Amino acid sequence: MSGNRDEFALIEWIRRRARISDRVPLGIGDDAAVVHFPRRADCLVAVDVLMEGVHFRSPPATPRDVGRKALAVNLSDIAAMAGRPLAAVVGVVLPRGRGDGFAEELHEGLRLLAEEFHVVLAGGDTNAWDGPLVLSVTVLGETTERGPVTRRGAQVGDWILATGTFGGSLAGKHLTFRPRVEEALELHALARLHALIDVSDGLAADVRHIAEESGVGVVLDAQAIPLSDAARECRDGRSPLEHALSDGEDFELLAAVAPEDAARLLAEWRFETPLTRIGEIVPAGTWALRDAAGGLAPLPGTGWRHTW
Ligand code: ADP
Ligand code: MG
């Protein structure tokens, strides 16, 4: 792969590979991009910043992994609103001295995932310094005809449904996860979702976000939480369940849905990614884990948070 070692050569290289779409009548190459929203739907906007040393280490993460992840986390946020991602812009601060092809590989990771989800890379900003890699992607999406689904709206009695499995994402899934965009759209099309969130901070922490925003409580069934192989294989003294509750970066979805709708969703689910009932919404004040015998213990796991 060629080494475009200056900003304009790189931008030209990216531009040549950019997808053409009537959704973005003006993309890379002007002062701002034009994004066309055909249905006059509401625009969903999400941004995330990834910093080398905090969100990934490279190695083992390749520049391609990192570019992919920077877009994937934002697609996951659009999924968590039950929306469709349309376009993305990326801000990159490249570290000097990483060798030929580093910047291209980074953009290639981004481009390939964008193609997979029919998202147009509409623009960006390219910088370089003697520090670590930092990149930020902003995704624009549209709500469906049924509007967005927020964290607020869970009702007492709702079942909590989860896609996929939890825990041990550091073993690889935090880089390779597939954002649950299609799954969210399907859930939203089939049933009235009361609340929806993606699990970035950790299952326990993110289910709490739904509870707090909705003014309700939560009981999770310890037996029901789907454990990932990676969580089972962790050999650090913490149980697979603890990993599943607190590791974070699973990028799975949690939905609060009325029991009749939830039962129907479970029965009709046609995706490879499993859909599981992991608990229920209860009145405010309870935030608990239920064991097989029905005993309640406080839900552990505070999840990851940045501090300064
Ligand atoms: P300006 O100085 O007007 O901000 P730039 O030189 O920063 O313009 O960018 C030129 C064009 O290239 C813009 O359309 C911008 O969106 C696009 N661009 C810059 N960096 C990237 C990138 N890393 N990925 C995609 N598009 C980029
Ligand atoms: Mg610029």
Short mmCIF file of C-alpha atoms and ligand atoms in Angstrom, two decimals:
data_model
loop_
_atom_site.label_atom_id
_atom_site.label_comp_id
_atom_site.label_asym_id
_atom_site.label_seq_id
_atom_site.Cartn_x
_atom_site.Cartn_y
_atom_site.Cartn_z
CA MET A 1 0.00 0.00 0.00
CA SER A 2 1.27 3.44 -0.93
CA GLY A 3 2.34 5.88 1.73
CA ASN A 4 0.45 9.14 1.51
CA ARG A 5 2.52 11.06 4.01
CA ASP A 6 0.82 14.41 3.70
CA GLU A 7 -2.69 15.57 4.38
CA PHE A 8 -3.71 16.42 0.84
CA ALA A 9 -2.33 13.26 -0.73
CA LEU A 10 -4.18 11.21 1.87
CA ILE A 11 -7.45 13.10 1.41
CA GLU A 12 -7.20 12.62 -2.35
CA TRP A 13 -6.59 8.90 -1.79
CA ILE A 14 -9.64 8.66 0.50
CA ARG A 15 -11.74 10.70 -1.89
CA ARG A 16 -11.00 8.40 -4.82
CA ARG A 17 -12.28 5.45 -2.83
CA ALA A 18 -15.37 7.17 -1.42
CA ARG A 19 -18.77 5.84 -2.26
CA ILE A 20 -21.07 7.97 -4.40
CA SER A 21 -24.61 8.29 -3.14
CA ASP A 22 -27.58 10.53 -3.76
CA ARG A 23 -27.83 10.76 0.00
CA VAL A 24 -24.62 12.79 0.02
CA PRO A 25 -24.76 14.90 -3.16
CA LEU A 26 -21.59 16.72 -2.05
CA GLY A 27 -19.03 14.78 -0.05
CA ILE A 28 -15.27 14.91 0.44
CA GLY A 29 -13.56 17.86 -1.23
CA ASP A 30 -15.54 20.93 -0.27
CA ASP A 31 -15.75 22.97 2.91
CA ALA A 32 -18.72 21.02 4.19
CA ALA A 33 -20.68 18.03 3.00
CA VAL A 34 -24.31 18.11 1.94
CA VAL A 35 -26.42 15.31 3.37
CA HIS A 36 -29.85 14.79 1.91
CA PHE A 37 -32.66 13.43 4.07
CA PRO A 38 -35.31 12.24 1.62
CA ARG A 39 -38.19 11.70 4.02
CA ARG A 40 -37.53 14.82 6.10
CA ALA A 41 -37.03 12.40 8.95
CA ASP A 42 -35.49 13.61 12.19
CA CYS A 43 -31.70 13.49 12.11
CA LEU A 44 -29.89 11.34 14.68
CA VAL A 45 -26.35 12.47 15.50
CA ALA A 46 -23.78 10.57 17.54
CA VAL A 47 -20.07 11.13 18.13
CA ASP A 48 -17.37 9.12 19.86
CA VAL A 49 -13.69 9.75 20.44
CA LEU A 50 -11.20 6.87 20.51
CA MET A 51 -7.79 7.36 22.08
CA GLU A 52 -4.86 5.05 21.76
CA GLY A 53 -3.91 3.77 25.21
CA VAL A 54 -7.45 4.15 26.54
CA HIS A 55 -9.84 2.53 24.07
CA PHE A 56 -7.30 0.36 22.26
CA ARG A 57 -3.64 -0.47 22.11
CA SER A 58 -1.88 -0.80 18.81
CA PRO A 59 -0.56 -3.50 18.68
CA PRO A 60 -2.49 -5.73 19.21
CA ALA A 61 -5.15 -3.60 17.49
CA THR A 62 -4.21 -2.93 13.88
CA PRO A 63 -4.92 0.48 12.38
CA ARG A 64 -7.64 -1.23 10.35
CA ASP A 65 -9.27 -2.53 13.56
CA VAL A 66 -9.19 0.93 15.05
CA GLY A 67 -10.74 2.64 12.03
CA ARG A 68 -13.44 0.02 12.01
CA LYS A 69 -14.14 0.39 15.72
CA ALA A 70 -14.37 4.18 15.55
CA LEU A 71 -17.27 3.87 13.13
CA ALA A 72 -18.75 0.75 14.74
CA VAL A 73 -19.27 2.38 18.15
CA ASN A 74 -21.25 5.16 16.49
CA LEU A 75 -23.32 2.77 14.41
CA SER A 76 -24.11 1.03 17.68
CA ASP A 77 -25.37 4.34 19.09
CA ILE A 78 -27.63 4.90 16.09
CA ALA A 79 -28.85 1.30 16.49
CA ALA A 80 -29.59 2.07 20.14
CA MET A 81 -32.01 4.78 18.95
CA ALA A 82 -33.54 2.29 16.51
CA GLY A 83 -32.44 4.50 13.63
CA ARG A 84 -30.76 4.06 10.25
CA PRO A 85 -27.19 5.33 9.87
CA LEU A 86 -26.65 7.35 6.69
CA ALA A 87 -23.37 9.24 6.71
CA ALA A 88 -20.25 9.74 8.78
CA VAL A 89 -17.48 12.29 9.18
CA VAL A 90 -14.15 11.48 10.79
CA GLY A 91 -11.57 13.59 12.63
CA VAL A 92 -8.13 11.99 12.76
CA VAL A 93 -5.00 12.94 14.66
CA LEU A 94 -2.31 10.72 13.17
CA PRO A 95 0.83 9.83 15.11
CA ARG A 96 4.01 10.63 13.20
CA GLY A 97 6.43 7.84 12.39
CA ARG A 98 4.12 4.80 12.21
CA GLY A 99 5.27 3.77 8.79
CA ASP A 100 3.82 3.60 5.33
CA GLY A 101 0.20 2.69 4.97
CA PHE A 102 -0.83 3.40 8.56
CA ALA A 103 -3.28 6.18 7.69
CA GLU A 104 -4.59 4.26 4.68
CA GLU A 105 -5.20 1.14 6.75
CA LEU A 106 -7.07 3.19 9.33
CA HIS A 107 -9.36 4.63 6.68
CA GLU A 108 -9.74 1.25 5.03
CA GLY A 109 -11.15 -0.21 8.27
CA LEU A 110 -13.61 2.64 8.38
CA ARG A 111 -14.52 2.42 4.71
CA LEU A 112 -15.17 -1.32 4.70
CA LEU A 113 -17.58 -1.14 7.64
CA ALA A 114 -19.25 1.93 6.12
CA GLU A 115 -19.84 -0.04 2.90
CA GLU A 116 -21.28 -2.95 4.86
CA PHE A 117 -23.88 -0.66 6.43
CA HIS A 118 -24.40 1.58 3.36
CA VAL A 119 -23.01 4.57 5.22
CA VAL A 120 -21.33 7.33 3.20
CA LEU A 121 -18.08 8.84 4.47
CA ALA A 122 -19.02 12.45 3.83
CA GLY A 123 -15.89 14.19 5.08
CA GLY A 124 -13.38 14.60 7.83
CA ASP A 125 -10.37 16.42 9.16
CA THR A 126 -6.79 15.17 9.05
CA ASN A 127 -4.07 16.21 11.48
CA ALA A 128 -0.73 14.80 12.65
CA TRP A 129 1.36 15.12 15.81
CA ASP A 130 4.01 13.37 17.88
CA GLY A 131 1.41 11.89 20.22
CA PRO A 132 -0.73 8.74 20.07
CA LEU A 133 -3.52 8.08 17.60
CA VAL A 134 -6.78 9.87 18.33
CA LEU A 135 -9.81 9.67 16.14
CA SER A 136 -13.39 10.75 16.36
CA VAL A 137 -16.25 9.71 14.17
CA THR A 138 -19.60 11.45 13.96
CA VAL A 139 -22.47 9.55 12.42
CA LEU A 140 -25.67 11.05 11.02
CA GLY A 141 -28.70 8.85 10.85
CA GLU A 142 -32.42 9.09 10.39
CA THR A 143 -35.25 7.93 12.56
CA THR A 144 -37.67 5.45 11.06
CA GLU A 145 -41.35 6.19 10.48
CA ARG A 146 -41.88 4.98 14.05
CA GLY A 147 -39.59 7.63 15.54
CA PRO A 148 -36.59 7.13 17.83
CA VAL A 149 -36.48 4.85 20.87
CA THR A 150 -34.81 6.43 23.89
CA ARG A 151 -33.61 5.22 27.30
CA ARG A 152 -36.69 6.72 28.87
CA GLY A 153 -40.00 4.89 28.72
CA ALA A 154 -39.45 1.52 30.40
CA GLN A 155 -42.55 0.51 32.37
CA VAL A 156 -42.99 -1.68 35.42
CA GLY A 157 -43.66 -5.22 34.23
CA ASP A 158 -41.67 -4.86 30.98
CA TRP A 159 -39.33 -7.67 30.11
CA ILE A 160 -35.73 -6.79 29.45
CA LEU A 161 -34.49 -8.36 26.24
CA ALA A 162 -30.84 -8.55 25.23
CA THR A 163 -29.16 -9.38 21.94
CA GLY A 164 -26.02 -11.50 21.87
CA THR A 165 -23.78 -12.52 24.74
CA PHE A 166 -21.88 -10.60 27.39
CA GLY A 167 -18.45 -10.34 28.99
CA GLY A 168 -14.80 -10.63 28.10
CA SER A 169 -14.93 -8.20 25.17
CA LEU A 170 -11.28 -7.26 25.69
CA ALA A 171 -10.34 -10.68 24.30
CA GLY A 172 -11.39 -9.40 20.87
CA LYS A 173 -15.04 -8.46 20.57
CA HIS A 174 -14.41 -4.82 21.52
CA LEU A 175 -12.73 -4.54 18.10
CA THR A 176 -14.64 -7.01 15.97
CA PHE A 177 -18.23 -6.58 17.15
CA ARG A 178 -20.93 -6.07 14.59
CA PRO A 179 -23.19 -3.15 15.50
CA ARG A 180 -26.78 -4.36 15.95
CA VAL A 181 -28.29 -1.97 13.43
CA GLU A 182 -30.44 -4.51 11.60
CA GLU A 183 -31.53 -6.17 14.82
CA ALA A 184 -32.64 -2.84 16.30
CA LEU A 185 -34.63 -1.94 13.19
CA GLU A 186 -36.30 -5.34 13.24
CA LEU A 187 -37.20 -5.08 16.94
CA HIS A 188 -38.57 -1.60 16.32
CA ALA A 189 -40.60 -2.73 13.31
CA LEU A 190 -42.12 -5.72 15.10
CA ALA A 191 -43.02 -4.27 18.49
CA ARG A 192 -43.38 -1.11 20.50
CA LEU A 193 -40.06 -0.78 22.29
CA HIS A 194 -40.43 1.19 25.51
CA ALA A 195 -36.70 1.81 25.93
CA LEU A 196 -33.50 0.84 24.14
CA ILE A 197 -29.77 1.19 24.87
CA ASP A 198 -26.53 -0.32 23.64
CA VAL A 199 -24.15 -1.85 26.15
CA SER A 200 -20.90 0.08 26.07
CA ASP A 201 -20.24 0.71 29.78
CA GLY A 202 -21.27 -2.77 30.98
CA LEU A 203 -24.55 -4.66 31.21
CA ALA A 204 -25.26 -3.66 34.83
CA ALA A 205 -24.31 -0.02 34.28
CA ASP A 206 -26.28 0.35 31.07
CA VAL A 207 -29.42 -1.36 32.34
CA ARG A 208 -29.18 1.14 35.17
CA HIS A 209 -29.16 3.97 32.66
CA ILE A 210 -32.51 2.75 31.35
CA ALA A 211 -33.86 2.43 34.90
CA GLU A 212 -32.71 5.87 35.99
CA GLU A 213 -33.94 7.63 32.86
CA SER A 214 -37.27 5.83 33.09
CA GLY A 215 -37.71 6.25 36.85
CA VAL A 216 -38.05 2.50 37.45
CA GLY A 217 -36.06 -0.40 38.96
CA VAL A 218 -34.56 -3.55 37.48
CA VAL A 219 -34.26 -7.23 38.38
CA LEU A 220 -31.90 -9.31 36.25
CA ASP A 221 -32.00 -13.12 36.35
CA ALA A 222 -28.49 -14.41 36.98
CA GLN A 223 -29.34 -17.70 35.24
CA ALA A 224 -30.63 -15.98 32.13
CA ILE A 225 -27.74 -13.69 31.29
CA PRO A 226 -26.05 -15.04 28.16
CA LEU A 227 -22.35 -15.47 28.87
CA SER A 228 -19.88 -15.15 26.03
CA ASP A 229 -17.21 -17.79 25.46
CA ALA A 230 -14.66 -15.10 26.25
CA ALA A 231 -16.32 -14.46 29.66
CA ARG A 232 -16.21 -18.19 30.42
CA GLU A 233 -12.56 -18.37 29.47
CA CYS A 234 -11.37 -15.48 31.65
CA ARG A 235 -9.02 -16.88 34.29
CA ASP A 236 -8.63 -13.93 36.60
CA GLY A 237 -10.62 -15.06 39.64
CA ARG A 238 -13.79 -13.22 38.63
CA SER A 239 -16.72 -15.36 37.58
CA PRO A 240 -18.06 -15.34 34.01
CA LEU A 241 -21.22 -13.67 35.36
CA GLU A 242 -19.20 -10.85 36.93
CA HIS A 243 -17.47 -10.34 33.60
CA ALA A 244 -20.80 -10.32 31.79
CA LEU A 245 -22.25 -7.73 34.16
CA SER A 246 -19.35 -5.33 34.29
CA ASP A 247 -16.82 -5.69 31.47
CA GLY A 248 -18.47 -3.37 28.95
CA GLU A 249 -17.91 -2.86 25.22
CA ASP A 250 -20.23 -5.75 24.36
CA PHE A 251 -22.15 -3.42 22.05
CA GLU A 252 -25.27 -5.50 22.40
CA LEU A 253 -28.77 -4.04 22.74
CA LEU A 254 -31.02 -3.98 25.79
CA ALA A 255 -34.70 -3.33 25.21
CA ALA A 256 -37.59 -2.89 27.63
CA VAL A 257 -40.77 -4.28 26.08
CA ALA A 258 -44.27 -5.09 27.36
CA PRO A 259 -44.47 -8.85 28.18
CA GLU A 260 -46.89 -9.82 25.37
CA ASP A 261 -44.77 -8.02 22.77
CA ALA A 262 -41.56 -9.39 24.25
CA ALA A 263 -42.84 -12.97 24.14
CA ARG A 264 -43.80 -12.50 20.51
CA LEU A 265 -40.40 -11.02 19.64
CA LEU A 266 -38.67 -14.00 21.24
CA ALA A 267 -40.89 -16.44 19.37
CA GLU A 268 -40.47 -14.74 15.99
CA TRP A 269 -36.80 -13.84 16.23
CA ARG A 270 -35.00 -14.77 13.00
CA PHE A 271 -31.50 -13.38 13.47
CA GLU A 272 -28.37 -15.41 14.09
CA THR A 273 -27.60 -13.18 17.06
CA PRO A 274 -29.63 -14.58 19.96
CA LEU A 275 -32.36 -12.59 21.67
CA THR A 276 -32.83 -13.42 25.35
CA ARG A 277 -35.08 -12.34 28.19
CA ILE A 278 -32.65 -11.41 30.95
CA GLY A 279 -34.93 -9.77 33.52
CA GLU A 280 -37.75 -7.37 34.12
CA ILE A 281 -38.57 -3.81 35.05
CA VAL A 282 -39.83 -3.34 38.62
CA PRO A 283 -40.81 -0.28 40.65
CA ALA A 284 -38.08 2.29 41.37
CA GLY A 285 -35.74 1.55 44.25
CA THR A 286 -34.81 -2.03 43.32
CA TRP A 287 -31.67 -2.75 41.35
CA ALA A 288 -31.08 -6.42 41.85
CA LEU A 289 -29.77 -9.73 40.61
CA ARG A 290 -32.07 -12.72 41.19
CA ASP A 291 -30.54 -16.16 41.76
CA ALA A 292 -32.06 -19.50 40.73
CA ALA A 293 -33.89 -19.80 44.07
CA GLY A 294 -35.48 -16.37 43.64
CA GLY A 295 -33.22 -14.61 46.16
CA LEU A 296 -32.31 -11.00 45.39
CA ALA A 297 -28.86 -9.47 45.77
CA PRO A 298 -27.77 -5.96 44.85
CA LEU A 299 -26.71 -5.84 41.22
CA PRO A 300 -22.93 -5.50 41.13
CA GLY A 301 -20.91 -3.75 38.48
CA THR A 302 -20.52 -0.04 38.20
CA GLY A 303 -19.13 -0.20 34.70
CA TRP A 304 -16.38 1.78 33.16
CA ARG A 305 -16.19 5.53 33.47
CA HIS A 306 -13.57 8.11 32.63
CA THR A 307 -12.30 10.06 35.64
CA TRP A 308 -10.11 13.15 35.96
P1 ADP B 1 -10.99 22.66 5.33
O1 ADP B 1 -9.64 23.27 5.53
O2 ADP B 1 -11.93 23.46 4.48
O3 ADP B 1 -11.60 22.19 6.60
P2 ADP B 1 -9.75 20.18 4.77
O4 ADP B 1 -8.47 20.41 4.04
O5 ADP B 1 -9.70 19.95 6.24
O6 ADP B 1 -10.71 21.37 4.43
O7 ADP B 1 -10.51 18.97 4.10
C1 ADP B 1 -10.71 18.92 2.72
C2 ADP B 1 -11.82 17.97 2.41
O8 ADP B 1 -11.42 16.66 2.75
C3 ADP B 1 -13.08 18.23 3.19
O9 ADP B 1 -14.19 17.95 2.35
C4 ADP B 1 -13.04 17.25 4.31
O10 ADP B 1 -14.32 16.88 4.73
C5 ADP B 1 -12.29 16.08 3.68
N1 ADP B 1 -11.47 15.29 4.62
C6 ADP B 1 -10.38 15.71 5.33
N2 ADP B 1 -9.86 14.72 6.06
C7 ADP B 1 -10.62 13.62 5.81
C8 ADP B 1 -10.61 12.30 6.26
N3 ADP B 1 -9.68 11.87 7.13
N4 ADP B 1 -11.56 11.46 5.80
C9 ADP B 1 -12.49 11.89 4.93
N5 ADP B 1 -12.57 13.12 4.47
C10 ADP B 1 -11.64 13.99 4.89
MG MG B 2 -10.87 20.81 7.89
#
